[in-house]
Coordinates of C-alpha atoms (C1' of nucleotides) in Angstrom, one line a residue:
Chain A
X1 CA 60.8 -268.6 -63.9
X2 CA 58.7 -266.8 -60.9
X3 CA 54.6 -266.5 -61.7
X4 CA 53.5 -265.9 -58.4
X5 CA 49.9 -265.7 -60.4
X6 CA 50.9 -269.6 -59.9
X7 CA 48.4 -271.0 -57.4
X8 CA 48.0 -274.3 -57.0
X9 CA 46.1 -277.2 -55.0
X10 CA 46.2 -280.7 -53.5
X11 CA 42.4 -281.2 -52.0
X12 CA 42.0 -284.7 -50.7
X13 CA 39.0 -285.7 -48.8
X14 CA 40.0 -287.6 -45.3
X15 CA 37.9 -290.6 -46.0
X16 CA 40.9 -292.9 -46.2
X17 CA 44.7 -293.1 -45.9
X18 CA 46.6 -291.0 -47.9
X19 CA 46.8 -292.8 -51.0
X20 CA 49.9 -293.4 -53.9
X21 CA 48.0 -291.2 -56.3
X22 CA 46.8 -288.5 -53.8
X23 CA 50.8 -288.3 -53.5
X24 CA 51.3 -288.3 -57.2
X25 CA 48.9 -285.7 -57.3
X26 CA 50.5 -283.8 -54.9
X27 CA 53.7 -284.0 -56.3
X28 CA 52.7 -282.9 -60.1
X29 CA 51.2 -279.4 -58.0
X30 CA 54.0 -279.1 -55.7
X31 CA 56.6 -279.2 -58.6
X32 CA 54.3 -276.9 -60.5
X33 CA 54.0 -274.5 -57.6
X34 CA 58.0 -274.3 -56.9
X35 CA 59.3 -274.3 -60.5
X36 CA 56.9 -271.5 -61.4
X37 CA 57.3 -269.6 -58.0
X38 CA 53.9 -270.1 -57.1
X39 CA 51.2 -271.3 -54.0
X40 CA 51.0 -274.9 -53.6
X41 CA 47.9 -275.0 -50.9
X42 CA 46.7 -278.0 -48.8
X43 CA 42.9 -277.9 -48.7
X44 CA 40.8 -280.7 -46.9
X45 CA 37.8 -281.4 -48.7
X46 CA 35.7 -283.0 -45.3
X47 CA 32.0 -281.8 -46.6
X48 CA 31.1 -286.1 -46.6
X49 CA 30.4 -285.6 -42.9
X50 CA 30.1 -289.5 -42.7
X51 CA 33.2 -290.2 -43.8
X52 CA 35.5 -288.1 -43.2
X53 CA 37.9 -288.8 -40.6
X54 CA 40.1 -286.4 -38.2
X55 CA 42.3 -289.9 -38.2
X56 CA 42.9 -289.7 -41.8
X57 CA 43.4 -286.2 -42.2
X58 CA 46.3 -286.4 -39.8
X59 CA 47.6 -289.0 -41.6
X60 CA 47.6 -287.2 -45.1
X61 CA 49.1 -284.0 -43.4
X62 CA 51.7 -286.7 -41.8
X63 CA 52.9 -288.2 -45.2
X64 CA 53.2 -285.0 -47.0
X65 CA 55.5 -284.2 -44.3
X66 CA 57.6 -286.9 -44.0
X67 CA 57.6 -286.6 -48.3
X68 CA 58.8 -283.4 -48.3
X69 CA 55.4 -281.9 -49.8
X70 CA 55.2 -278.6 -48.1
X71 CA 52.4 -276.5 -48.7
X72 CA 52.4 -272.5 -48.5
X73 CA 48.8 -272.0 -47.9
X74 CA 46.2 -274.7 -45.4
X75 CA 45.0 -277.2 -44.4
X76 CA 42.1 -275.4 -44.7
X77 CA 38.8 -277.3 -44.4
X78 CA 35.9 -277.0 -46.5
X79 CA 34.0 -277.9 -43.0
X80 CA 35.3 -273.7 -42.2
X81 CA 33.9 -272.3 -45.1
X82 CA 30.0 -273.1 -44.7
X83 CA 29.6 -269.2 -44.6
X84 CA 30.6 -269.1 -48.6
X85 CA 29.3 -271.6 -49.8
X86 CA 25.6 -270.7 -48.1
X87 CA 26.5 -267.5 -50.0
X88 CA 26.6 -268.3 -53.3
X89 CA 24.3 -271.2 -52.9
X90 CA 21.7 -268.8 -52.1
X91 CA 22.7 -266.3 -54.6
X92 CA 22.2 -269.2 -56.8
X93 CA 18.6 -269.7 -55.8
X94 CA 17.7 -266.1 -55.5
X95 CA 19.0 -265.6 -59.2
X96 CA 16.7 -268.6 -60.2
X97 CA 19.7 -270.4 -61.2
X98 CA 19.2 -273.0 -59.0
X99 CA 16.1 -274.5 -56.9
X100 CA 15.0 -276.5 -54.3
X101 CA 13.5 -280.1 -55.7
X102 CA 11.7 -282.5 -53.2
X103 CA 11.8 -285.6 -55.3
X104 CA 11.5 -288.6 -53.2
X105 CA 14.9 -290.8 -53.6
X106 CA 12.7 -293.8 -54.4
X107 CA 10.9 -291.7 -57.2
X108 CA 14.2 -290.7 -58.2
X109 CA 15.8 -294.1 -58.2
X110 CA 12.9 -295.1 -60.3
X111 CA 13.5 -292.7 -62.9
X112 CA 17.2 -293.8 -63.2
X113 CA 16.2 -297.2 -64.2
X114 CA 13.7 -296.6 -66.1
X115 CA 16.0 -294.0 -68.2
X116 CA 18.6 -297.1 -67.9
X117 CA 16.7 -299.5 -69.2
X118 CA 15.8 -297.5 -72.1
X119 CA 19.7 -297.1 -72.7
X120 CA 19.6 -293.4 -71.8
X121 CA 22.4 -292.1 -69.3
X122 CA 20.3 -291.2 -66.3
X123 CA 19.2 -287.6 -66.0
X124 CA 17.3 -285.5 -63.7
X125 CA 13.9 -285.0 -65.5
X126 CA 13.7 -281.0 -64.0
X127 CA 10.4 -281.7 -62.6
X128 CA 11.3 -279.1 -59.7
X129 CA 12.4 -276.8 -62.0
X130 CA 8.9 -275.4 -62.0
X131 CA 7.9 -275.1 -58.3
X132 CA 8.3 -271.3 -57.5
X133 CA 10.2 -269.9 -54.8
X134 CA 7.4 -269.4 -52.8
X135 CA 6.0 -272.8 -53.0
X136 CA 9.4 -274.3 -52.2
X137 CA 9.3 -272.3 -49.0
X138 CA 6.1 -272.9 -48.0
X139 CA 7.0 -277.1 -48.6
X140 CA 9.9 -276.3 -46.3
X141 CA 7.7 -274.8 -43.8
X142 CA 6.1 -277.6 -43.5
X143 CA 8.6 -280.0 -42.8
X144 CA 9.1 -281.1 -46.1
X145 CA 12.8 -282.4 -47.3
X146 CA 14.5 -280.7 -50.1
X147 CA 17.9 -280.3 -52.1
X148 CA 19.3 -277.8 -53.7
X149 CA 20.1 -278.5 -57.9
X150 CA 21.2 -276.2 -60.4
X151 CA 20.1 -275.2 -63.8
X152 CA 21.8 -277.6 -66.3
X153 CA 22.0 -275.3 -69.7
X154 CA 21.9 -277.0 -72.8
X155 CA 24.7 -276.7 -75.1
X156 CA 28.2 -278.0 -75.3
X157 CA 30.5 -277.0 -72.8
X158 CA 34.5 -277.8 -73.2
X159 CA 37.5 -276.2 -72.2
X160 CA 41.4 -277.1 -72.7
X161 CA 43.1 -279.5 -70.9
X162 CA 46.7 -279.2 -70.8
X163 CA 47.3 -282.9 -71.0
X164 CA 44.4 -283.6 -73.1
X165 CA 43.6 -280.6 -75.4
X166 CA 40.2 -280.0 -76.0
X167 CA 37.7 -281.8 -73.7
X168 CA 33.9 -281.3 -74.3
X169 CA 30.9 -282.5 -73.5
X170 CA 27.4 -282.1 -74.0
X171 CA 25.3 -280.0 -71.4
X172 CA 21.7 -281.7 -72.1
X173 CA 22.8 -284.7 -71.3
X174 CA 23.5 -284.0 -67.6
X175 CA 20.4 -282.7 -66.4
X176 CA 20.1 -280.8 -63.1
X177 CA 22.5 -282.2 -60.8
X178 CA 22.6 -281.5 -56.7
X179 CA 24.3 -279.1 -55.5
X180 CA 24.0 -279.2 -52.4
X181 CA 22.4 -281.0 -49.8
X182 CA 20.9 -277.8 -48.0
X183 CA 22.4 -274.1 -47.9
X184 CA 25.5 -275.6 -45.2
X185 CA 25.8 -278.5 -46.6
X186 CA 27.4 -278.2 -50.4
X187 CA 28.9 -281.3 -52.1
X188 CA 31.7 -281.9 -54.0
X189 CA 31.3 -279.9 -57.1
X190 CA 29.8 -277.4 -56.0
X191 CA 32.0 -276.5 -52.7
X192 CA 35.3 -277.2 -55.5
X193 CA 34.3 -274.5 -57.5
X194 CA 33.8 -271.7 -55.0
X195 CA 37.0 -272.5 -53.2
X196 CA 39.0 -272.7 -56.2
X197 CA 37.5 -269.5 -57.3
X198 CA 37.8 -267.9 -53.8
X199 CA 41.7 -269.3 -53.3
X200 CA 42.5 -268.1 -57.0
X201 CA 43.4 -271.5 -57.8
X202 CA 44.9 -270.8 -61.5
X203 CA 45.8 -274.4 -62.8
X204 CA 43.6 -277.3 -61.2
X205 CA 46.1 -280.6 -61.7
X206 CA 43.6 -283.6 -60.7
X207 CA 43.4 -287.2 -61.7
X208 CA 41.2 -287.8 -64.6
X209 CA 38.8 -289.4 -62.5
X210 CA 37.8 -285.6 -62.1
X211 CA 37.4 -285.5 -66.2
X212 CA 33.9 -285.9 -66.1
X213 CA 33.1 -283.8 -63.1
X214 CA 34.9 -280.7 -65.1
X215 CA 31.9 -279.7 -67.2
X216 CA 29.9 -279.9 -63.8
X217 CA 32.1 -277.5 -62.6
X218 CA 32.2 -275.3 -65.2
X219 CA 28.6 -275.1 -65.3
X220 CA 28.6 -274.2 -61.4
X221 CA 31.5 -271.5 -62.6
X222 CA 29.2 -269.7 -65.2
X223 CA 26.2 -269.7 -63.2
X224 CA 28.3 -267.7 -60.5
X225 CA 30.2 -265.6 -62.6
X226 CA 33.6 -267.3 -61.3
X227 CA 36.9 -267.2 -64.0
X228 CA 38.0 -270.7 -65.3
X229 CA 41.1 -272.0 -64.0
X230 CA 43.1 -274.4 -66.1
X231 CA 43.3 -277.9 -66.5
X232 CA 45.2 -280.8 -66.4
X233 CA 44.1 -284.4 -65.6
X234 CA 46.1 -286.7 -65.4
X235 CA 46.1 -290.5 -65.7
X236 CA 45.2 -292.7 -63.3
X237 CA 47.5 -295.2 -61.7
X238 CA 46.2 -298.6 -62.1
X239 CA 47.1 -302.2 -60.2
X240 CA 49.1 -304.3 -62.2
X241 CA 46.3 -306.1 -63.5
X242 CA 45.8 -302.3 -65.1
X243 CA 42.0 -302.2 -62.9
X244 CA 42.3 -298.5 -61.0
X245 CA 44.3 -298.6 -57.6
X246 CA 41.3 -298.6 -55.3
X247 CA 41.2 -296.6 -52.2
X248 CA 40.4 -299.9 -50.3
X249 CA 43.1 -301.9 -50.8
X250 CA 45.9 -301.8 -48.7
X251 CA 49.1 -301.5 -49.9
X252 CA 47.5 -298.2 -52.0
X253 CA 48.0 -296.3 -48.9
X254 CA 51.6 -294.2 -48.7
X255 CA 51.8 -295.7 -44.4
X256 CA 52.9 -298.6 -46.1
X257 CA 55.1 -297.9 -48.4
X258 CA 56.7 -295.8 -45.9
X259 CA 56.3 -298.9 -42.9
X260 CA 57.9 -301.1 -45.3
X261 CA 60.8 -299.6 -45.7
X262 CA 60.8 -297.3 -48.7
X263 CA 62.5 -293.2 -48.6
X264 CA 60.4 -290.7 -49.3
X265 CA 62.7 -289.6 -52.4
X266 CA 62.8 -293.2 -53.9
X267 CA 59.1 -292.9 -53.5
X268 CA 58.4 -289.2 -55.2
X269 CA 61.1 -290.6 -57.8
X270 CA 58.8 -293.5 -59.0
X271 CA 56.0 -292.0 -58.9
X272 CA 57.3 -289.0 -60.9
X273 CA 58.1 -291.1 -63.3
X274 CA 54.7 -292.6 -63.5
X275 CA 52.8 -290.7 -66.1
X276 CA 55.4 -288.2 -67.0
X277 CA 59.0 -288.5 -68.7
X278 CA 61.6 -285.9 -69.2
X279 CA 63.0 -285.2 -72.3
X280 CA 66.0 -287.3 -72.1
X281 CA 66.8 -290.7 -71.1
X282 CA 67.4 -289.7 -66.6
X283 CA 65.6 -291.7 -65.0
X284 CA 66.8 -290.7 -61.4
X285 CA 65.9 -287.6 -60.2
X286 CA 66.5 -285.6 -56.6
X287 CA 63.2 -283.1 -56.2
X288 CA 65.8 -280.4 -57.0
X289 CA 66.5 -281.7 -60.4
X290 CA 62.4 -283.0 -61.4
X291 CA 61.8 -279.4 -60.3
X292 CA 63.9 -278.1 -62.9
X293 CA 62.5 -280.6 -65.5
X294 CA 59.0 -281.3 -64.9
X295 CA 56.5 -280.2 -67.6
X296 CA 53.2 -280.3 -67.5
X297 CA 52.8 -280.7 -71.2
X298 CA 55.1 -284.1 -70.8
X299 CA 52.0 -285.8 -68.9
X300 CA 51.2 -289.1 -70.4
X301 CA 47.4 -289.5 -71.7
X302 CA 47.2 -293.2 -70.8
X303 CA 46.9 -294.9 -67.5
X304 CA 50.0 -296.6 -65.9
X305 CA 50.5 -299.4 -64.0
X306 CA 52.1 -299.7 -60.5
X307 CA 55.3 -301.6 -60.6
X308 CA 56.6 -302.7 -57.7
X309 CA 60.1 -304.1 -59.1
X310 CA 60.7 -300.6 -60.6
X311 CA 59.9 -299.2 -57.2
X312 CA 62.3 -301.6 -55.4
X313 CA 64.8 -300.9 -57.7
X314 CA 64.7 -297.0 -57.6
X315 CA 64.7 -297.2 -53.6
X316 CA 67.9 -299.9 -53.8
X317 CA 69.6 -297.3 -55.7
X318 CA 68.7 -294.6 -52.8
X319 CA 69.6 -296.5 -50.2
X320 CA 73.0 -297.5 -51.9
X321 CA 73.6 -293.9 -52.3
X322 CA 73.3 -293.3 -48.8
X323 CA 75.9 -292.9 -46.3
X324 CA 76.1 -296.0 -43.3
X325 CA 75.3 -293.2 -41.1
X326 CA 72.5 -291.5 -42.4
X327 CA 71.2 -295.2 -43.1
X328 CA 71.7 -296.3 -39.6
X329 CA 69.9 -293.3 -38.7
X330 CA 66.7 -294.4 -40.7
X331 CA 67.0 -297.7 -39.7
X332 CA 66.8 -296.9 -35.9
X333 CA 70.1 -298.6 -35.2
X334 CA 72.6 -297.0 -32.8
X335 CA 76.1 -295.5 -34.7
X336 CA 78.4 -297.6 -33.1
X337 CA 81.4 -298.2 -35.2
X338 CA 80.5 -302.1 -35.0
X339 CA 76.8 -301.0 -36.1
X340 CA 77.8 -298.7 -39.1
X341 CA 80.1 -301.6 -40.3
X342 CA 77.0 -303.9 -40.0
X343 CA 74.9 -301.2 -42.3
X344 CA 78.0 -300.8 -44.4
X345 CA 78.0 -304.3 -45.1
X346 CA 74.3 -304.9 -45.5
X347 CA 73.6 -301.3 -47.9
X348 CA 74.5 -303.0 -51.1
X349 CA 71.7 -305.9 -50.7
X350 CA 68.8 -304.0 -49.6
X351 CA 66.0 -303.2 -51.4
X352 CA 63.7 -301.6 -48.9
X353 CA 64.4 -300.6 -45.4
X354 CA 62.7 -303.3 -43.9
X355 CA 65.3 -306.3 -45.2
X356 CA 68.3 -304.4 -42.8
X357 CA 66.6 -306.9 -39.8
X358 CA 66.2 -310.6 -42.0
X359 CA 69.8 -309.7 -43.6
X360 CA 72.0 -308.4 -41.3
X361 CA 70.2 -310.7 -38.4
X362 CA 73.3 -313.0 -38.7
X363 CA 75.8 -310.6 -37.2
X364 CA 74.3 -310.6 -33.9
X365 CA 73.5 -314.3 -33.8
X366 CA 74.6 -317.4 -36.3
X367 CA 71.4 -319.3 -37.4
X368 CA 71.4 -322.9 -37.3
X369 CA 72.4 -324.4 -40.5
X370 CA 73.2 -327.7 -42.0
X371 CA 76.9 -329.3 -41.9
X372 CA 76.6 -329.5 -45.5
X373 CA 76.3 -326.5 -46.6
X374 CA 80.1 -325.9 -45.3
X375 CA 80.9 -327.8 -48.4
X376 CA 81.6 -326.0 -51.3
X377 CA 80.2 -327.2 -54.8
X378 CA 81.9 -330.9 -55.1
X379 CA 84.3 -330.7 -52.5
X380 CA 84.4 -333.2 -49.9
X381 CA 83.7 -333.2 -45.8
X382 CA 87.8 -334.0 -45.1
X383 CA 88.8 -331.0 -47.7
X384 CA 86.5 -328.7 -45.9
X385 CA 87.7 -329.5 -42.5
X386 CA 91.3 -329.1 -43.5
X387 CA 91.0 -325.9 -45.1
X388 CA 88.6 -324.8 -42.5
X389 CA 91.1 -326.1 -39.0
X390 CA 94.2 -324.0 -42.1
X391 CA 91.8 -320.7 -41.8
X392 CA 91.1 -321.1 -38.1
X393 CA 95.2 -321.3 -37.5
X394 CA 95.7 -317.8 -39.7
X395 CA 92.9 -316.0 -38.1
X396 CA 94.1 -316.7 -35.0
X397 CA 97.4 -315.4 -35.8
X398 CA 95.9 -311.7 -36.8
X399 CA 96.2 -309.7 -34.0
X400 CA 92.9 -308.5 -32.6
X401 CA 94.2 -304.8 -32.9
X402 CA 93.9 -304.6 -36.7
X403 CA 92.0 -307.6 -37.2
X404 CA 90.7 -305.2 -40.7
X405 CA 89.2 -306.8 -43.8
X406 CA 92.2 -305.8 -46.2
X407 CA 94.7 -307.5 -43.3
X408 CA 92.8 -310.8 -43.1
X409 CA 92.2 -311.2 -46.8
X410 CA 96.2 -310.4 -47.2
X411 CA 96.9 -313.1 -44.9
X412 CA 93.8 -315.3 -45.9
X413 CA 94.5 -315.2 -49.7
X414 CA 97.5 -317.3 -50.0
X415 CA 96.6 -320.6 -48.4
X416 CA 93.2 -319.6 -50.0
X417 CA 94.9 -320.2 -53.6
X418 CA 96.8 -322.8 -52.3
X419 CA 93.8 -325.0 -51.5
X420 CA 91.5 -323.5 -54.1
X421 CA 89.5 -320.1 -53.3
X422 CA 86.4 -322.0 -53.4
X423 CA 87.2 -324.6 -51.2
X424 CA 88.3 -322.6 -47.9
X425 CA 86.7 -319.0 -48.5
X426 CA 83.1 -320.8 -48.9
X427 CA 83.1 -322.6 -45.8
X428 CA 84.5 -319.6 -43.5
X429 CA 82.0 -317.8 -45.2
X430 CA 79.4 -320.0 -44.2
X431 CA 81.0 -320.5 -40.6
X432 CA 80.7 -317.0 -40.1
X433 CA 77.5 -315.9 -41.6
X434 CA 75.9 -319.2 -41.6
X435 CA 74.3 -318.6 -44.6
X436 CA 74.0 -319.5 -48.2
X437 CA 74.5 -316.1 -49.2
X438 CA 76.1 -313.1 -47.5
X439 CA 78.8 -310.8 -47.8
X440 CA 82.2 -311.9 -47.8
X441 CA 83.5 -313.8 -45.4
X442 CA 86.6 -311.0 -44.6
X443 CA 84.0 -308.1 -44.3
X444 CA 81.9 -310.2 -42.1
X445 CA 84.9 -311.4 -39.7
X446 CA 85.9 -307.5 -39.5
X447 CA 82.9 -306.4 -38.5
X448 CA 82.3 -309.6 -35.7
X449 CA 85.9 -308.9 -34.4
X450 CA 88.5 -311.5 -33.9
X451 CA 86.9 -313.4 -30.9
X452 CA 83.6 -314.3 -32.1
X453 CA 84.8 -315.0 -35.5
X454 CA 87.2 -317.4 -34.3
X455 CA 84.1 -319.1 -31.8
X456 CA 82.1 -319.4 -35.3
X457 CA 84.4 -320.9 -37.0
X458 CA 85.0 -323.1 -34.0
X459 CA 81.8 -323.7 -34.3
X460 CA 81.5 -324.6 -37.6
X461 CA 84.8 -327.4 -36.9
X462 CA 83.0 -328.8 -34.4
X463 CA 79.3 -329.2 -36.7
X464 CA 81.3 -331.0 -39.0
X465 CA 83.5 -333.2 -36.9
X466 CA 80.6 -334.0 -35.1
Chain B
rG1 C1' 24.0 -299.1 -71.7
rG2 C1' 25.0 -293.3 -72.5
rU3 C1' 29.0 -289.9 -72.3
rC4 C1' 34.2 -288.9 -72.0
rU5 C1' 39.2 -290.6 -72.3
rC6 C1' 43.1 -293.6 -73.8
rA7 C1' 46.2 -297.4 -77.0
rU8 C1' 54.7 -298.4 -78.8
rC9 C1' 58.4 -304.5 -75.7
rG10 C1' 55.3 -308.1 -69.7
rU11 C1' 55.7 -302.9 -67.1
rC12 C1' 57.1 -297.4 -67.1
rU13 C1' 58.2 -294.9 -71.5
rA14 C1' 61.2 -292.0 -76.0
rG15 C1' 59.3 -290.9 -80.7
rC16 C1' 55.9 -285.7 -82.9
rG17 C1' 56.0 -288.3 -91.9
rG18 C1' 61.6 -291.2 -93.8
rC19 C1' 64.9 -294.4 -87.1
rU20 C1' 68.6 -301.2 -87.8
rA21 C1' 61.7 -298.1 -83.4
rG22 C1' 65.8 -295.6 -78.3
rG23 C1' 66.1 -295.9 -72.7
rA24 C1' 64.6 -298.0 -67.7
rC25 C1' 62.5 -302.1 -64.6
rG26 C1' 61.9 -307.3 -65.0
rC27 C1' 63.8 -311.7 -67.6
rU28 C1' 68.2 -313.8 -69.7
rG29 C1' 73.9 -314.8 -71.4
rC30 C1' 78.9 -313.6 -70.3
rC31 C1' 82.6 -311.0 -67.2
rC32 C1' 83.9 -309.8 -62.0
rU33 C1' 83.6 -313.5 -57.9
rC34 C1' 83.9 -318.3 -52.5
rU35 C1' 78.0 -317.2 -52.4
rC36 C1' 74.5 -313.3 -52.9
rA37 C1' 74.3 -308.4 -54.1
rC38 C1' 76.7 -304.3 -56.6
rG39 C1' 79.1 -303.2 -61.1
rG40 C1' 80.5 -303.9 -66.5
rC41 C1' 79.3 -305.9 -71.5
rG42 C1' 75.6 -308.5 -74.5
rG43 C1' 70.5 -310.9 -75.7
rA44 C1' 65.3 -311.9 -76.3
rA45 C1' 61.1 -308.7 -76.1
rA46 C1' 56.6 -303.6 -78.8
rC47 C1' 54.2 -299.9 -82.9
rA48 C1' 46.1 -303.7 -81.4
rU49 C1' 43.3 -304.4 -86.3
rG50 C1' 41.2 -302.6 -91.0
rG51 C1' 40.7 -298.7 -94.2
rG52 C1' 42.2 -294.1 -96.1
rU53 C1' 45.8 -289.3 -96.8
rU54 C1' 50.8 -289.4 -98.7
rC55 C1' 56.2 -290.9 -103.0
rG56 C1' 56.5 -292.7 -97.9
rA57 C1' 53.1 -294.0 -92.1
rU58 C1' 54.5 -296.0 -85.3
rU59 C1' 53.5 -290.8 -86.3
rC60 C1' 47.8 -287.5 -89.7
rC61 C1' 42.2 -288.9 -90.5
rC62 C1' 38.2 -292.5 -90.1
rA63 C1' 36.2 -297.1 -88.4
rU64 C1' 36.7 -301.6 -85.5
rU65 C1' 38.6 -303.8 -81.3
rG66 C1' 40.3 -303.4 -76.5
rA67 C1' 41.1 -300.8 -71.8
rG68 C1' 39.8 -297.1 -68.2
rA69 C1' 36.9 -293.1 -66.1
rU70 C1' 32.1 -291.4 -65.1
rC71 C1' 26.8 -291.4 -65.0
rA72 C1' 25.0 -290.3 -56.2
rC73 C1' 21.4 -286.2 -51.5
rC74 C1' 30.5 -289.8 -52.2
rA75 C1' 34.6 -287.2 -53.2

RNA sequence: GGUCUCAUCGUCUAGCGGCUAGGACGCUGCCCUCUCACGGCGGAAACAUGGGUUCGAUUCCCAUUGAGAUCACCA
């Protein structure tokens, strides 16, 4: 399927840190884009001047990197294209389809609760409508400050949305609404609709937070003679306690996820899955395989919650998947065969990155632990220092050349049964890991080698002698 | 408050008039096992409520309830 007519767009303002639904949103486009053949374009939407952030637009262009999001088109900032937007804005006002209004914000603001307290939804009254062109220049003239706001007409406008079907709302209920702040400095709405309609932007994937800006933009889109694009909003992600992921918190932002530990695919993965579901029962998908499968029309209608454990899980089963070199690799640990043993052992246990340190931390250095815990279930202090002195004598008699996990456990195993597995292979374990729980005790003495096994289990003699 | 949107296990979801309501995470039992993890096999767990339509509603319609979004000279 190639529809190179397929133009597409992620347009996140740099006002914070790229955040988990920005990357949804991203991903939804991008898989759009490469399973139709089409654009996928990066455009920064910087027109809140205040805000905005060269900081956080490297950051967003950083994470879509490092996810694998790449773009065909961009960034291009909306701060570049003043020239257009003054264009249309004053086509606008020369058509009479939009005009300059000086209300005061303190009238305004009064207005607004008044029309609140009445229970109306706030709405420009118009009362600019009717100051002429000429009037509005003179006013300028003389220092006075103005906005620009468009013509709201009256009528019902709605359009499809591909996730939601039919979508309308009524146009007299939105009164004249800003455009722009003066002819360089468009907002939102307006500077949406003439990029999308100057990048050919044919399906415009947004979070539904957008819903109720769409018959805005519609409105912007008739008044300039600009084609409609297609929808699809999608649901929002919400916390746990299902309130919407706010920008502020901070484990919303992608830095994190990827500081703690987690891989970009696990990532796209969960989030994939959050709001959209294939046909069948796969649940884990490579980027290769979602972009064969992903449907727009499969979008869920209904917010969905975060869920960490799901995440933890899906990233587990990455990393599992992984070889010990590629994971040593990622983990900033040198490939040294001792090393790659060390992530070898580890892989199987960790859920995120960031657990390699806390888990394999015992390989390098024995914690201090308690005598007791040497002692397996009801087993006694005598039992465990015989069986332990027994393992110390066999280990020592492996010779340091193949001092492998399959030869220790074949020469382990038999006294092992003899004295009861639990009762010797517990405490080695613990003298060599010095932990409750860890890998087993033949995979860890493998990987410390025959000489500082022996010194732990030593070690371990000694703590309980002593 | 107005407008818009949504509603299946705790969570993510399958379902598109007739199913013992399926899967996944989590929880849990058993197996594997020296521990943990992995893996395998089980279990508990859901159609928000009330009306219609229909021979038959989780599914279609309406109301109620609940949740969310939005109502800026932010995006």
């Amino acid at each position: 399927m190639s529809d190179p007519a397929v133009r597409v767009r992620i347009a996140p303002s740099p006002t914070g840190y790229m955040h988990i639904g920005t990357a949804r949103t991203a991903l939804f486009n991008w898989l759009f884009a490469r399973q139709n053949g089409g654009v996928f374009i990066l455009r920064i939407e910087d027109t809140d001047l205040e805000r905005s952030k060269k900081e956080y637009e490297e950051d967003l262009i950083d994470q879509l990197k490092w996810l694998g999001l790449d773009w065909d088109e961009g960034p291009i900032r909306q701060t570049d294209r003043l020239d257009s937007y003054e264009k249309c804005l004053s086509k606008l006002l020369k058509d009479g389809q939009a005009y300059y209004c000086f209300c005061s914000k303190e009238q305004l603001e009064q207005e607004r609760q008044a029309m609140l307290a009445q229970g109306f939804a706030p709405k420009y009254s118009g009362r600019c409508r009717s100051v002429s062109q000429e009037e509005a220049k003179k006013k300028m003239e003389a220092g006075e400050k103005a906005v620009i706001r468009i013509k709201v007409p009256d009528g019902k406008i709605s359009f499809k949305d591909i996730v939601r079907e039919e979508v309308s709302f009524e146009g007299s209920l939105i009164g004249d609404f800003v455009v722009a702040k003066s002819l360089r400095e468009p907002l939102y709405n307006f500077a949406v609709v003439v990029d999308d309609e100057e990048m050919k932007i044919s399906h415009v994937i947004r979070g539904e937070e957008h819903l109720a800006n769409t018959p805005r933009q519609i409105i912007i889109q008739r008044a300039l003679e600009f084609s409609q694009p297609q929808y699809a909003h999608i649901p929002l992600i919400l916390n746990p306690d299902r309130s919407k992921m706010s920008k502020r918190v901070g484990d919303t932002a992608i830095r994190e996820y990827r500081n703690q530990g987690y891989l970009p695919d696990a990532l796209l993965n969960f989030l994939s899955l959050l709001g959209w579901h294939p046909q069948d029962d796969q649940e884990i998908f490579s980027l290769k395989e979602l972009m064969k499968v992903f449907d727009l029309t499969r979008i869920q209608k209904g917010g969905a919650a975060f869920n960490v454990d799901k995440l933890d899980w899906l990233n587990a089963q990455y990393i599992k998947k992984m070889t010990a070199k590629s994971l040593a690799k990622l983990l900033g640990v040198k490939d040294t065969e001792q090393n790659l043993k060390i992530v070898e052992a580890t892989k199987e246990r960790m859920k995120k990155l960031s657990d390699f340190k806390e888990m394999a931390g015992f390989f390098v250095e024995v914690a201090d632990y308690p005598p007791e815990l040497l002692i397996w279930k009801n087993s006694t202090k005598e039992k465990t220092l015989v069986n332990l002195k027994e393992a110390e004598k066999i280990v020592s008699a492996v010779i340091s050349d193949d001092f492998s996990k399959a030869k220790l456990e074949k020469a382990l195993m038999p006294s092992a049964e003899a004295a009861g597995r639990g009762d010797m292979l517990w405490p080695l374990r613990v003298a060599v890991s010095g932990l409750e729980k860890s890998p087993g005790p033949f995979e860890i003495m493998e990987t410390l080698g025959k000489k500082e096994s022996l010194s732990r289990i030593a070690g371990a003699i000694q703590k309980l002698s002593g």
